[in-house]
Amino acid sequence: MQPELAQREPASRGPAYRPWGLLAELTHRCPLACPYCSNPLALVSKNEELDTETWLRVLTEAAALGVRQVHLSGGEPTTRSDIVEITAACRRLGLYSNLITSGVGAARAKLPALAEAGLDHVQLSLQGVNQTQADAVGGLAGSHQAKLAFAADVTACGLPLTLNAVIHRGNIHDTDAMIDFALRLGARRLEVAHTQFYGWALANRAALMPAREDVVTTIRRVQKAQVELKGRLAIDLVVPDYFARYPKACCGGWGRRLISVTPAGKVLPCHAAETIPGLTFFSCWERSLAEIWASPAFEAFRGTDWMQEPCRSCDRKEWDFGGCRCQAFALTGDAAATDPACSFSPEHARISALATQESTSAPPPYIPRRAAKDVVSA
Ligand code: SF4
Ligand code: FES
């Protein structure tokens, strides 16, 4: 048992349940249309987005609640006209700011002002290692070149750069090239992240699911590179849930370390929580972050009391918290079930067979992440 979890204080206020990170989904607007996007299928339009004043209040409340890191995300966060103001507020409040960006659209033009405002870190998505592949996945001609220019500017202005490469059946053979690419771009960190099937990625699962043998090969290659490149490039490996033995501790545990705020202001324990029916999620218009942190929806899957078997009597339950609640619901219809990514789940064999069947069938065409006209306009 992790010592901090032995606390008997109320879960919403105990030291193990103190928010550390804020995922600020500033907008769903994005120039790209990646088929593995984790945004919901029902995207928030520009006129539904929180205004600047409200985001600044959310950041202030987050800092008071103990949050230390803010992930400025989207969509493409630099489509917000107030992204510099929001970044400056993070600095003023002592919050470490991480810009999660595609590097296209307005990103490059705004980078100097963002650096000046005190941006701490840039996480840049990588759609592919060559123009044809990357532009096809992102659905925008010229996006790869724009991204390269942006990456060069990031390192030139001294900001730490992490590349995030989402792995799927269309690029799983390119991990060596991605590692070379990260080294050439001067990245300090590379995330080799197998697709997590939420939102648009779940809708495109059959087109994205890699073959088991390719996953195994990729994991071995990445583990080898992690050793060889130690001190030059840190490589994080996110294994695919459907081929895992144990699930991930999603968000570090429900309502434990993370608060996510949607572009429209809904405050959630994770980005996909609204897919679970029967929970009431408040908006930052209605309640303060502190009140929402202690609300019934955040309490719903805190700790381990809510668990069923096999989690209830499992040694790992305070390490992985039974996996992902949203994935458990999506795959079993029961948000309190053991995540089927776990090999102890009675559903694991079915999920594993599904992954094999999808990965060995001809891939259907991508359903591109597309939105209403006002969503894509900057
Ligand atoms: Fe984790 Fe539950 Fe699986 Fe145990 S049974 S490893 S607690 S998901
Ligand atoms: Fe919601 Fe994992 S994405 S708990």
Short mmCIF file of C-alpha atoms and ligand atoms in Angstrom, two decimals:
data_model
loop_
_atom_site.label_atom_id
_atom_site.label_comp_id
_atom_site.label_asym_id
_atom_site.label_seq_id
_atom_site.Cartn_x
_atom_site.Cartn_y
_atom_site.Cartn_z
CA MET A 1 0.00 0.00 0.00
CA GLN A 2 1.25 3.49 -0.75
CA PRO A 3 1.65 5.22 2.64
CA GLU A 4 -0.25 8.31 1.58
CA LEU A 5 -3.32 6.19 0.82
CA ALA A 6 -3.50 4.96 4.42
CA GLN A 7 -4.95 8.35 5.42
CA ARG A 8 -8.39 8.32 7.02
CA GLU A 9 -9.24 11.92 6.15
CA PRO A 10 -12.17 12.57 3.81
CA ALA A 11 -11.05 11.61 0.32
CA SER A 12 -11.68 15.03 -1.20
CA ARG A 13 -9.44 16.70 1.37
CA GLY A 14 -6.85 14.05 2.28
CA PRO A 15 -3.27 14.65 1.17
CA ALA A 16 -3.43 11.81 -1.37
CA TYR A 17 -6.29 13.61 -3.08
CA ARG A 18 -4.88 17.04 -3.78
CA PRO A 19 -5.00 18.30 -7.37
CA TRP A 20 -1.56 18.67 -8.87
CA GLY A 21 -2.35 19.21 -12.54
CA LEU A 22 -4.97 21.19 -14.43
CA LEU A 23 -5.83 20.15 -17.96
CA ALA A 24 -7.13 23.39 -19.45
CA GLU A 25 -8.88 22.47 -22.69
CA LEU A 26 -9.03 26.03 -23.94
CA THR A 27 -10.76 25.26 -27.23
CA HIS A 28 -11.78 22.45 -29.54
CA ARG A 29 -10.93 24.54 -32.59
CA CYS A 30 -8.01 23.04 -34.50
CA PRO A 31 -6.58 23.33 -38.00
CA LEU A 32 -5.86 19.57 -38.01
CA ALA A 33 -8.24 16.64 -38.10
CA CYS A 34 -6.31 13.73 -36.58
CA PRO A 35 -8.35 10.52 -36.50
CA TYR A 36 -6.98 9.60 -33.04
CA CYS A 37 -8.02 12.84 -31.35
CA SER A 38 -9.27 12.25 -27.81
CA ASN A 39 -11.69 15.18 -27.96
CA PRO A 40 -15.37 14.25 -27.74
CA LEU A 41 -17.39 13.66 -30.90
CA ALA A 42 -19.61 16.60 -29.94
CA LEU A 43 -17.10 19.43 -30.16
CA VAL A 44 -17.61 22.74 -28.39
CA SER A 45 -17.99 25.68 -30.77
CA LYS A 46 -16.21 29.02 -30.45
CA ASN A 47 -19.23 30.87 -29.13
CA GLU A 48 -19.62 28.35 -26.28
CA GLU A 49 -16.03 28.78 -25.03
CA LEU A 50 -15.16 30.34 -21.67
CA ASP A 51 -14.07 33.95 -21.89
CA THR A 52 -10.69 35.23 -20.78
CA GLU A 53 -11.87 36.56 -17.43
CA THR A 54 -13.34 33.19 -16.49
CA TRP A 55 -10.18 31.29 -17.46
CA LEU A 56 -8.13 33.67 -15.31
CA ARG A 57 -10.49 33.00 -12.39
CA VAL A 58 -10.21 29.24 -12.97
CA LEU A 59 -6.41 29.49 -12.91
CA THR A 60 -6.49 31.55 -9.72
CA GLU A 61 -8.80 29.02 -8.04
CA ALA A 62 -6.60 26.17 -9.25
CA ALA A 63 -3.49 27.74 -7.77
CA ALA A 64 -5.30 28.27 -4.45
CA LEU A 65 -6.33 24.61 -4.48
CA GLY A 66 -2.70 23.48 -4.81
CA VAL A 67 -2.40 22.91 -8.57
CA ARG A 68 1.19 23.30 -9.77
CA GLN A 69 1.09 22.41 -13.47
CA VAL A 70 -1.26 23.65 -16.17
CA HIS A 71 -1.51 21.89 -19.50
CA LEU A 72 -2.76 24.42 -22.04
CA SER A 73 -4.49 22.14 -24.47
CA GLY A 74 -7.26 21.84 -27.02
CA GLY A 75 -7.89 21.50 -29.94
CA GLU A 76 -5.14 23.87 -30.83
CA PRO A 77 -4.75 26.24 -27.85
CA THR A 78 -2.99 28.94 -29.88
CA THR A 79 -6.22 29.55 -31.83
CA ARG A 80 -7.38 31.39 -28.69
CA SER A 81 -6.73 35.11 -29.10
CA ASP A 82 -5.96 35.31 -25.35
CA ILE A 83 -3.41 32.47 -25.16
CA VAL A 84 -0.59 34.87 -24.26
CA GLU A 85 -2.66 36.47 -21.51
CA ILE A 86 -3.57 33.05 -20.12
CA THR A 87 0.08 31.96 -20.20
CA ALA A 88 1.16 35.14 -18.44
CA ALA A 89 -1.44 34.46 -15.74
CA CYS A 90 0.07 31.01 -15.17
CA ARG A 91 3.47 32.60 -14.61
CA ARG A 92 2.03 35.25 -12.31
CA LEU A 93 0.30 32.58 -10.22
CA GLY A 94 3.40 30.38 -10.00
CA LEU A 95 1.87 27.67 -12.21
CA TYR A 96 4.17 25.68 -14.51
CA SER A 97 2.72 26.01 -18.01
CA ASN A 98 2.91 23.36 -20.71
CA LEU A 99 1.62 24.24 -24.17
CA ILE A 100 0.22 21.15 -25.93
CA THR A 101 0.22 22.17 -29.57
CA SER A 102 0.20 20.96 -33.17
CA GLY A 103 2.62 23.78 -34.04
CA VAL A 104 0.49 24.83 -37.02
CA GLY A 105 -1.94 27.69 -37.53
CA ALA A 106 -1.15 30.60 -35.22
CA ALA A 107 1.34 28.70 -33.07
CA ARG A 108 4.57 29.89 -34.67
CA ALA A 109 3.59 33.54 -34.87
CA LYS A 110 2.60 33.57 -31.20
CA LEU A 111 5.61 31.66 -29.89
CA PRO A 112 7.86 34.69 -29.14
CA ALA A 113 5.10 36.35 -27.12
CA LEU A 114 4.38 33.09 -25.31
CA ALA A 115 8.04 32.71 -24.39
CA GLU A 116 8.09 36.32 -23.23
CA ALA A 117 4.97 35.69 -21.13
CA GLY A 118 6.79 32.93 -19.25
CA LEU A 119 5.76 29.71 -20.99
CA ASP A 120 7.69 26.85 -19.38
CA HIS A 121 7.44 23.95 -21.81
CA VAL A 122 6.18 22.95 -25.26
CA GLN A 123 4.71 19.58 -26.14
CA LEU A 124 4.46 19.23 -29.89
CA SER A 125 2.39 16.53 -31.61
CA LEU A 126 4.04 14.51 -34.38
CA GLN A 127 1.67 13.12 -37.01
CA GLY A 128 4.39 11.34 -39.03
CA VAL A 129 8.02 11.40 -40.06
CA ASN A 130 7.51 12.62 -43.61
CA GLN A 131 5.30 15.19 -45.24
CA THR A 132 3.01 12.82 -47.11
CA GLN A 133 2.25 10.70 -44.07
CA ALA A 134 1.97 13.57 -41.60
CA ASP A 135 -0.21 15.77 -43.80
CA ALA A 136 -2.50 12.82 -44.56
CA VAL A 137 -3.02 12.01 -40.86
CA GLY A 138 -3.50 15.65 -39.86
CA GLY A 139 -5.67 16.34 -42.89
CA LEU A 140 -3.86 19.58 -43.76
CA ALA A 141 -1.40 20.09 -46.62
CA GLY A 142 1.79 21.81 -45.50
CA SER A 143 1.26 21.08 -41.80
CA HIS A 144 4.43 19.01 -41.51
CA GLN A 145 6.66 21.81 -42.81
CA ALA A 146 4.95 24.29 -40.52
CA LYS A 147 5.59 21.96 -37.60
CA LEU A 148 9.30 21.64 -38.41
CA ALA A 149 9.68 25.41 -38.53
CA PHE A 150 7.83 25.74 -35.24
CA ALA A 151 10.02 23.10 -33.56
CA ALA A 152 13.17 24.93 -34.69
CA ASP A 153 11.83 28.16 -33.20
CA VAL A 154 11.01 26.44 -29.90
CA THR A 155 14.55 25.17 -29.40
CA ALA A 156 16.05 28.44 -30.70
CA CYS A 157 14.28 30.39 -27.99
CA GLY A 158 15.52 27.96 -25.35
CA LEU A 159 12.21 26.34 -24.41
CA PRO A 160 12.26 22.62 -23.56
CA LEU A 161 10.58 20.59 -26.29
CA THR A 162 8.77 17.26 -25.97
CA LEU A 163 7.50 15.46 -29.06
CA ASN A 164 4.35 13.41 -28.72
CA ALA A 165 4.01 10.69 -31.35
CA VAL A 166 0.73 8.80 -31.30
CA ILE A 167 1.34 5.26 -32.52
CA HIS A 168 -1.19 3.34 -34.62
CA ARG A 169 -1.20 0.76 -37.39
CA GLY A 170 -0.34 3.40 -39.99
CA ASN A 171 2.97 4.44 -38.39
CA ILE A 172 3.97 1.70 -35.97
CA HIS A 173 6.88 0.71 -38.21
CA ASP A 174 8.34 4.21 -37.98
CA THR A 175 9.36 4.37 -34.33
CA ASP A 176 13.11 4.29 -35.15
CA ALA A 177 12.60 7.19 -37.56
CA MET A 178 10.61 9.06 -34.91
CA ILE A 179 13.47 8.71 -32.46
CA ASP A 180 15.93 10.04 -35.09
CA PHE A 181 13.52 12.83 -35.81
CA ALA A 182 13.31 13.83 -32.14
CA LEU A 183 17.10 13.90 -31.90
CA ARG A 184 17.42 16.04 -35.03
CA LEU A 185 14.80 18.51 -33.78
CA GLY A 186 16.60 18.93 -30.47
CA ALA A 187 13.75 17.55 -28.38
CA ARG A 188 14.57 16.65 -24.79
CA ARG A 189 11.79 14.10 -24.53
CA LEU A 190 9.82 11.86 -26.87
CA GLU A 191 6.54 10.24 -25.97
CA VAL A 192 5.93 7.08 -27.97
CA ALA A 193 2.27 6.83 -27.07
CA HIS A 194 0.16 4.04 -28.50
CA THR A 195 -3.30 5.33 -29.28
CA GLN A 196 -5.64 5.55 -26.32
CA PHE A 197 -9.14 4.84 -27.54
CA TYR A 198 -11.32 7.75 -26.45
CA GLY A 199 -13.40 10.23 -28.45
CA TRP A 200 -12.49 10.21 -32.15
CA ALA A 201 -9.86 7.54 -31.58
CA LEU A 202 -12.56 5.17 -30.31
CA ALA A 203 -14.68 5.93 -33.37
CA ASN A 204 -11.63 5.13 -35.53
CA ARG A 205 -10.43 2.15 -33.51
CA ALA A 206 -10.63 -0.40 -36.34
CA ALA A 207 -8.57 1.86 -38.61
CA LEU A 208 -5.94 2.52 -35.93
CA MET A 209 -5.51 -0.78 -34.08
CA PRO A 210 -1.96 -2.11 -34.55
CA ALA A 211 -1.07 -5.79 -34.81
CA ARG A 212 0.04 -7.46 -31.59
CA GLU A 213 3.40 -8.56 -33.05
CA ASP A 214 4.13 -4.99 -34.17
CA VAL A 215 3.33 -3.72 -30.69
CA VAL A 216 5.74 -6.22 -29.15
CA THR A 217 8.50 -5.27 -31.62
CA THR A 218 7.95 -1.57 -31.00
CA ILE A 219 8.10 -1.95 -27.24
CA ARG A 220 11.41 -3.83 -27.51
CA ARG A 221 12.88 -1.19 -29.82
CA VAL A 222 11.83 1.66 -27.60
CA GLN A 223 13.15 -0.02 -24.47
CA LYS A 224 16.50 -0.52 -26.23
CA ALA A 225 16.59 3.13 -27.30
CA GLN A 226 15.71 4.26 -23.78
CA VAL A 227 18.95 2.67 -22.58
CA GLU A 228 21.12 3.75 -25.52
CA LEU A 229 19.96 7.37 -25.46
CA LYS A 230 19.95 7.89 -21.72
CA GLY A 231 21.13 11.43 -21.02
CA ARG A 232 20.42 12.59 -24.60
CA LEU A 233 16.75 11.92 -25.12
CA ALA A 234 14.22 10.74 -22.55
CA ILE A 235 11.67 8.41 -24.13
CA ASP A 236 8.32 7.69 -22.50
CA LEU A 237 6.46 4.62 -23.67
CA VAL A 238 2.69 4.36 -23.41
CA VAL A 239 1.62 0.80 -24.16
CA PRO A 240 -1.71 0.07 -25.87
CA ASP A 241 -4.44 -0.79 -23.37
CA TYR A 242 -5.95 -3.58 -25.45
CA PHE A 243 -2.68 -5.53 -25.44
CA ALA A 244 -1.69 -4.74 -21.87
CA ARG A 245 -1.44 -7.11 -18.94
CA TYR A 246 -2.43 -4.50 -16.40
CA PRO A 247 -4.28 -1.23 -16.95
CA LYS A 248 -2.84 2.24 -16.51
CA ALA A 249 -3.62 4.22 -13.38
CA CYS A 250 -5.72 6.59 -15.44
CA CYS A 251 -5.11 10.23 -14.45
CA GLY A 252 -3.27 8.87 -11.41
CA GLY A 253 -6.62 7.79 -9.96
CA TRP A 254 -10.08 9.36 -10.30
CA GLY A 255 -10.31 12.71 -8.51
CA ARG A 256 -6.87 12.26 -7.04
CA ARG A 257 -4.34 14.46 -8.85
CA LEU A 258 -6.02 16.00 -11.90
CA ILE A 259 -8.74 18.48 -12.74
CA SER A 260 -9.84 18.86 -16.33
CA VAL A 261 -11.81 21.87 -17.56
CA THR A 262 -13.56 21.70 -20.94
CA PRO A 263 -13.69 24.65 -23.37
CA ALA A 264 -17.26 25.32 -22.20
CA GLY A 265 -16.27 25.26 -18.51
CA LYS A 266 -17.34 21.80 -17.30
CA VAL A 267 -15.00 20.67 -14.51
CA LEU A 268 -14.16 16.96 -14.75
CA PRO A 269 -11.91 14.36 -13.11
CA CYS A 270 -10.64 13.39 -16.60
CA HIS A 271 -11.14 14.59 -20.14
CA ALA A 272 -13.63 11.82 -21.02
CA ALA A 273 -15.67 11.75 -17.81
CA GLU A 274 -18.79 13.15 -19.46
CA THR A 275 -19.16 9.86 -21.37
CA ILE A 276 -20.19 8.20 -18.08
CA PRO A 277 -23.93 8.60 -17.53
CA GLY A 278 -25.51 9.28 -14.17
CA LEU A 279 -22.85 11.68 -12.86
CA THR A 280 -23.50 15.39 -12.49
CA PHE A 281 -20.55 17.51 -13.49
CA PHE A 282 -20.70 21.15 -12.49
CA SER A 283 -19.49 24.05 -14.53
CA CYS A 284 -17.01 26.62 -13.26
CA TRP A 285 -19.85 29.09 -13.87
CA GLU A 286 -21.88 27.40 -11.12
CA ARG A 287 -19.34 26.44 -8.44
CA SER A 288 -15.76 27.11 -7.43
CA LEU A 289 -13.10 24.54 -8.27
CA ALA A 290 -12.76 23.75 -4.56
CA GLU A 291 -16.48 22.97 -4.28
CA ILE A 292 -16.42 20.85 -7.42
CA TRP A 293 -13.34 18.95 -6.18
CA ALA A 294 -15.47 17.78 -3.22
CA SER A 295 -18.63 17.15 -5.31
CA PRO A 296 -20.32 13.72 -5.66
CA ALA A 297 -19.04 13.12 -9.21
CA PHE A 298 -15.43 13.56 -8.04
CA GLU A 299 -16.14 11.30 -5.03
CA ALA A 300 -17.79 8.61 -7.19
CA PHE A 301 -14.63 6.56 -7.89
CA ARG A 302 -12.23 7.93 -5.29
CA GLY A 303 -10.31 5.43 -3.23
CA THR A 304 -11.24 1.75 -3.45
CA ASP A 305 -14.60 1.38 -1.66
CA TRP A 306 -16.54 1.51 -4.94
CA MET A 307 -14.65 -1.43 -6.47
CA GLN A 308 -16.10 -4.77 -7.48
CA GLU A 309 -14.23 -8.04 -7.82
CA PRO A 310 -11.60 -8.78 -9.02
CA CYS A 311 -10.26 -5.32 -8.10
CA ARG A 312 -11.71 -5.37 -4.59
CA SER A 313 -9.39 -8.14 -3.42
CA CYS A 314 -6.45 -7.38 -5.72
CA ASP A 315 -2.99 -6.37 -4.46
CA ARG A 316 -2.64 -3.78 -7.19
CA LYS A 317 -5.81 -1.80 -6.46
CA GLU A 318 -4.04 1.10 -4.80
CA TRP A 319 -1.51 1.34 -7.62
CA ASP A 320 -3.72 1.34 -10.70
CA PHE A 321 -7.11 2.12 -9.07
CA GLY A 322 -8.79 -0.47 -11.27
CA GLY A 323 -7.69 1.25 -14.49
CA CYS A 324 -9.78 3.72 -16.44
CA ARG A 325 -13.42 4.34 -15.51
CA CYS A 326 -14.29 5.78 -18.91
CA GLN A 327 -12.80 2.81 -20.73
CA ALA A 328 -14.55 0.40 -18.35
CA PHE A 329 -17.84 2.06 -19.21
CA ALA A 330 -17.15 2.26 -22.94
CA LEU A 331 -16.26 -1.44 -23.16
CA THR A 332 -18.56 -3.02 -20.56
CA GLY A 333 -21.38 -0.54 -19.95
CA ASP A 334 -20.41 -0.42 -16.23
CA ALA A 335 -18.14 2.40 -15.07
CA ALA A 336 -17.39 0.52 -11.81
CA ALA A 337 -16.21 -2.61 -13.60
CA THR A 338 -12.56 -3.63 -13.77
CA ASP A 339 -10.99 -1.98 -16.80
CA PRO A 340 -10.97 -4.72 -19.48
CA ALA A 341 -7.36 -3.78 -20.21
CA CYS A 342 -6.60 -5.81 -17.07
CA SER A 343 -5.86 -9.49 -17.65
CA PHE A 344 -7.88 -10.30 -14.49
CA SER A 345 -11.02 -8.76 -15.98
CA PRO A 346 -13.61 -11.29 -17.17
CA GLU A 347 -13.90 -9.08 -20.28
CA HIS A 348 -10.19 -9.10 -21.11
CA ALA A 349 -10.27 -12.07 -23.50
CA ARG A 350 -13.14 -10.52 -25.46
CA ILE A 351 -11.30 -7.19 -25.77
CA SER A 352 -8.10 -8.89 -26.75
CA ALA A 353 -9.91 -10.92 -29.44
CA LEU A 354 -11.57 -7.74 -30.69
CA ALA A 355 -8.20 -6.03 -31.02
CA THR A 356 -6.80 -8.99 -32.94
CA GLN A 357 -9.79 -9.11 -35.24
CA GLU A 358 -9.63 -5.36 -35.96
CA SER A 359 -5.89 -5.29 -36.46
CA THR A 360 -5.94 -8.20 -38.93
CA SER A 361 -8.87 -6.92 -41.02
CA ALA A 362 -8.56 -4.40 -43.83
CA PRO A 363 -8.60 -0.95 -42.19
CA PRO A 364 -11.68 1.16 -42.89
CA PRO A 365 -11.08 4.77 -44.00
CA TYR A 366 -10.49 7.28 -41.24
CA ILE A 367 -13.41 9.30 -39.95
CA PRO A 368 -11.53 12.61 -39.72
CA ARG A 369 -12.06 14.75 -36.67
CA ARG A 370 -14.23 17.34 -38.29
CA ALA A 371 -16.34 19.96 -36.79
CA ALA A 372 -18.94 22.51 -37.65
CA LYS A 373 -17.66 25.45 -39.64
CA ASP A 374 -17.37 27.79 -36.67
CA VAL A 375 -15.30 25.21 -34.80
CA VAL A 376 -12.46 25.14 -37.27
CA SER A 377 -12.29 28.88 -37.94
CA ALA A 378 -9.66 30.60 -35.82
FE1 SF4 B 1 -5.77 -3.38 -11.21
FE2 SF4 B 1 -8.25 -4.35 -10.71
FE3 SF4 B 1 -6.67 -5.55 -12.49
FE4 SF4 B 1 -6.08 -5.68 -9.89
S1 SF4 B 1 -7.90 -6.58 -10.89
S2 SF4 B 1 -4.63 -5.30 -11.56
S3 SF4 B 1 -6.74 -3.63 -9.20
S4 SF4 B 1 -7.51 -3.47 -12.63
FE1 FES B 2 -11.74 8.97 -17.67
FE2 FES B 2 -9.65 7.28 -17.73
S1 FES B 2 -10.26 8.74 -19.26
S2 FES B 2 -10.99 7.71 -16.07
#
